[in-house]
PDB file of C-alpha atoms in Angstrom:
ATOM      1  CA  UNK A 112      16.092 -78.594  17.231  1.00  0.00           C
ATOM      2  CA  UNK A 113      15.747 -74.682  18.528  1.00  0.00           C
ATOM      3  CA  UNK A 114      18.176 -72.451  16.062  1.00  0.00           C
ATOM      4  CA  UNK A 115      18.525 -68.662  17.005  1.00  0.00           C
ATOM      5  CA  UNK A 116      18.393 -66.089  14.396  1.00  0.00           C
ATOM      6  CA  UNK A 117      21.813 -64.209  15.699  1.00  0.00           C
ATOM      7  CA  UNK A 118      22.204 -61.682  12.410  1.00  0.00           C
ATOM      8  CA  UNK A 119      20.396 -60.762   9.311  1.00  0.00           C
ATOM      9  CA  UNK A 120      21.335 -59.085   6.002  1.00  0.00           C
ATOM     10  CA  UNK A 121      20.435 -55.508   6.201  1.00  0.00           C
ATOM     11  CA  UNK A 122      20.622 -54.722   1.975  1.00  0.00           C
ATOM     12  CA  UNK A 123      18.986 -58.032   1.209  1.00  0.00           C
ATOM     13  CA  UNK A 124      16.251 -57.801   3.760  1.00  0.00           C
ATOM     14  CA  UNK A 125      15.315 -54.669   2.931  1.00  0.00           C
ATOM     15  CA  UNK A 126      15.678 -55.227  -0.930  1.00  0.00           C
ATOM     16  CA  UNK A 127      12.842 -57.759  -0.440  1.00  0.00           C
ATOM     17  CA  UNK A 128      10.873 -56.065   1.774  1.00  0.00           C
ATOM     18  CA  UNK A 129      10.757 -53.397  -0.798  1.00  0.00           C
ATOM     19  CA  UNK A 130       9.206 -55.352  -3.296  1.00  0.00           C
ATOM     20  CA  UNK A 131       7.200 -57.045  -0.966  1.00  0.00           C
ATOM     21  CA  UNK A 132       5.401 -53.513  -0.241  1.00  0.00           C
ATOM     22  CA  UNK A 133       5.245 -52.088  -3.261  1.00  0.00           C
ATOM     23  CA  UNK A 134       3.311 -55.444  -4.832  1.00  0.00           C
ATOM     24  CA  UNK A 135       1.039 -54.150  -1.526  1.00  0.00           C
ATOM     25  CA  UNK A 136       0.565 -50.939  -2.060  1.00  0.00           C
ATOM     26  CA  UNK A 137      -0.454 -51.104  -5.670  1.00  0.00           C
ATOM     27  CA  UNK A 138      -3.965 -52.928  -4.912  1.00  0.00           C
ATOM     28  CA  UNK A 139      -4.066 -50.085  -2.117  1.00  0.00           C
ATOM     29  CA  UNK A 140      -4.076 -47.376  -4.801  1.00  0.00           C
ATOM     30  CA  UNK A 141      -6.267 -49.003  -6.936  1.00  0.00           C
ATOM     31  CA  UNK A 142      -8.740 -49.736  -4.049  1.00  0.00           C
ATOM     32  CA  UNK A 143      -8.288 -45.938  -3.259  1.00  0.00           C
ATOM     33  CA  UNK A 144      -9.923 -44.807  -6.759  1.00  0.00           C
ATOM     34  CA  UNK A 145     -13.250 -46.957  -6.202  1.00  0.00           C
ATOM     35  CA  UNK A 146     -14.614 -44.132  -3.441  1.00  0.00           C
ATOM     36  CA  UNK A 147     -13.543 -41.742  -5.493  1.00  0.00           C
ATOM     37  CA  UNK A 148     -15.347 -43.029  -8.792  1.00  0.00           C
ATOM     38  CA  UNK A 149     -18.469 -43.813  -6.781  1.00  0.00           C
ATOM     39  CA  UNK A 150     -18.544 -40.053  -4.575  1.00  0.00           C
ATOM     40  CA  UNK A 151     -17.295 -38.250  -7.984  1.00  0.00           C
ATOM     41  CA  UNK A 152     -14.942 -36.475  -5.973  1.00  0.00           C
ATOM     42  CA  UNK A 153     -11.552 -36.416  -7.573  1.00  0.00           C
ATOM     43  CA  UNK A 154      -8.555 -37.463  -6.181  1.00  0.00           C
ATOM     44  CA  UNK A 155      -5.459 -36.586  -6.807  1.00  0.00           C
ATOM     45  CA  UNK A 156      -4.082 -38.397  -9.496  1.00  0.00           C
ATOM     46  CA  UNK A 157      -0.344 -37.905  -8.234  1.00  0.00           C
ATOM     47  CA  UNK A 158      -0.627 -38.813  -5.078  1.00  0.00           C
ATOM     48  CA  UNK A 159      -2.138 -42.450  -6.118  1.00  0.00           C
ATOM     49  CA  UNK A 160       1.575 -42.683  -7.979  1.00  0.00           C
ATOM     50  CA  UNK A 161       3.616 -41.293  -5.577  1.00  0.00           C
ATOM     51  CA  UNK A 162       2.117 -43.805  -2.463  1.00  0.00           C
ATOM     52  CA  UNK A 163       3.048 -47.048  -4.071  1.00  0.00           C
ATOM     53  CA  UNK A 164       6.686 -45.598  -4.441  1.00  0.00           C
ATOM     54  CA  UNK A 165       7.104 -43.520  -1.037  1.00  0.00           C
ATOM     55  CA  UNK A 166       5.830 -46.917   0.317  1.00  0.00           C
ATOM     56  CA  UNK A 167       8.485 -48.262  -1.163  1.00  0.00           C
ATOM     57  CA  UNK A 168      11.269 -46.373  -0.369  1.00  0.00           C
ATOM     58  CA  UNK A 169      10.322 -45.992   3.163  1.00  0.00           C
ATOM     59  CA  UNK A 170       9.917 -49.628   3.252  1.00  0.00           C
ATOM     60  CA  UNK A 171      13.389 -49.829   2.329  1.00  0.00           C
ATOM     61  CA  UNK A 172      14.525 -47.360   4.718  1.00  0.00           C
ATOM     62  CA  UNK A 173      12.909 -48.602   8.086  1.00  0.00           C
ATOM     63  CA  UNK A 174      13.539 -52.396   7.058  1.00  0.00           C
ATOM     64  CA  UNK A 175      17.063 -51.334   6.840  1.00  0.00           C
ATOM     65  CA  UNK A 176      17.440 -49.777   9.775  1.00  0.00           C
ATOM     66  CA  UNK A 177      15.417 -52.269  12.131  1.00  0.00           C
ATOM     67  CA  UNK A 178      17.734 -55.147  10.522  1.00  0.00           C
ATOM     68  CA  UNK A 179      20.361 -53.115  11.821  1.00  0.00           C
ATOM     69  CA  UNK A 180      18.739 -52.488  15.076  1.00  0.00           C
ATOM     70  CA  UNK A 181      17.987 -56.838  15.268  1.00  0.00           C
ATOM     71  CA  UNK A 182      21.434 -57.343  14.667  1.00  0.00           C
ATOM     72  CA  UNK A 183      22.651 -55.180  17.581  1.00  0.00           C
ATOM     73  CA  UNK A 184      20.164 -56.800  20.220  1.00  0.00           C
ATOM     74  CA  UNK A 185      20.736 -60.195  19.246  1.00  0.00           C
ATOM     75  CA  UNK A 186      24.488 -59.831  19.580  1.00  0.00           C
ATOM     76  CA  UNK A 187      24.186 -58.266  23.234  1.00  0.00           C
ATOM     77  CA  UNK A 188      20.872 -60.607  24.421  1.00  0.00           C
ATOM     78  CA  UNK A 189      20.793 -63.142  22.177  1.00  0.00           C
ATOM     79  CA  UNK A 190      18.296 -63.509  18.939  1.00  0.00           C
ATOM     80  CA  UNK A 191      15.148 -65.190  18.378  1.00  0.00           C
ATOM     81  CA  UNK A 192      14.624 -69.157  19.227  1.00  0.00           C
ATOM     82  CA  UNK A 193      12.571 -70.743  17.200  1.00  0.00           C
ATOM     83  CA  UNK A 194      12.222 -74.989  16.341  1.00  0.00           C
ATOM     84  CA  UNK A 195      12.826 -76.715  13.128  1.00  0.00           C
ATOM     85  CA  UNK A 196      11.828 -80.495  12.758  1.00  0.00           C
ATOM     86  CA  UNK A 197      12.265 -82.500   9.917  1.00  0.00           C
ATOM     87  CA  UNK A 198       9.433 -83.142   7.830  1.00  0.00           C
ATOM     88  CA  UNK A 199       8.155 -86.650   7.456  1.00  0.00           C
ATOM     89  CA  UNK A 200       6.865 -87.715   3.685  1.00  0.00           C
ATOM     90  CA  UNK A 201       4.418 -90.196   3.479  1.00  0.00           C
TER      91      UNK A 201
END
């Protein structure tokens, strides 16, 4: 059965796209301090606490918007197709 995707929610899209990148970017940061233990060369100690949340919050921002942007296109050229078939236990 093809289904179209014709509108999604902006807030709750973007809500868990949010915490989708910030789980992300937290192994980021800590994969960021390895060089910097093995060079000695220190690295700012903020900016590994401010990526995770800028991340975040642009995340947020960007997923909002382009959820806003879908839902315009898909009401003037349709949304995305995609099939669905029921599943058959065995």
């Amino acid at each position: 059965m093809k289904t179209q995707i014709v509108h999604i929610s902006k807030l709750q899209t973007a809500k868990v796209m949010t915490v989708l990148y910030l789980v992300i970017s937290i192994p980021m940061m800590l994969f960021a301090i390895v060089p910097s233990l093995l060079t000695h060369q220190p690295i700012p100690w903020g900016m590994l606490w401010w990526m995770p949340l800028m991340y975040a919050v642009f995340g947020f921002i960007f997923t909002f918007l382009g959820a806003w942007v879908y839902n315009g296109v898909a009401r003037w050229v349709g949304g995305i197709e995609f099939t669905i078939a029921e599943r058959r236990e065995e």
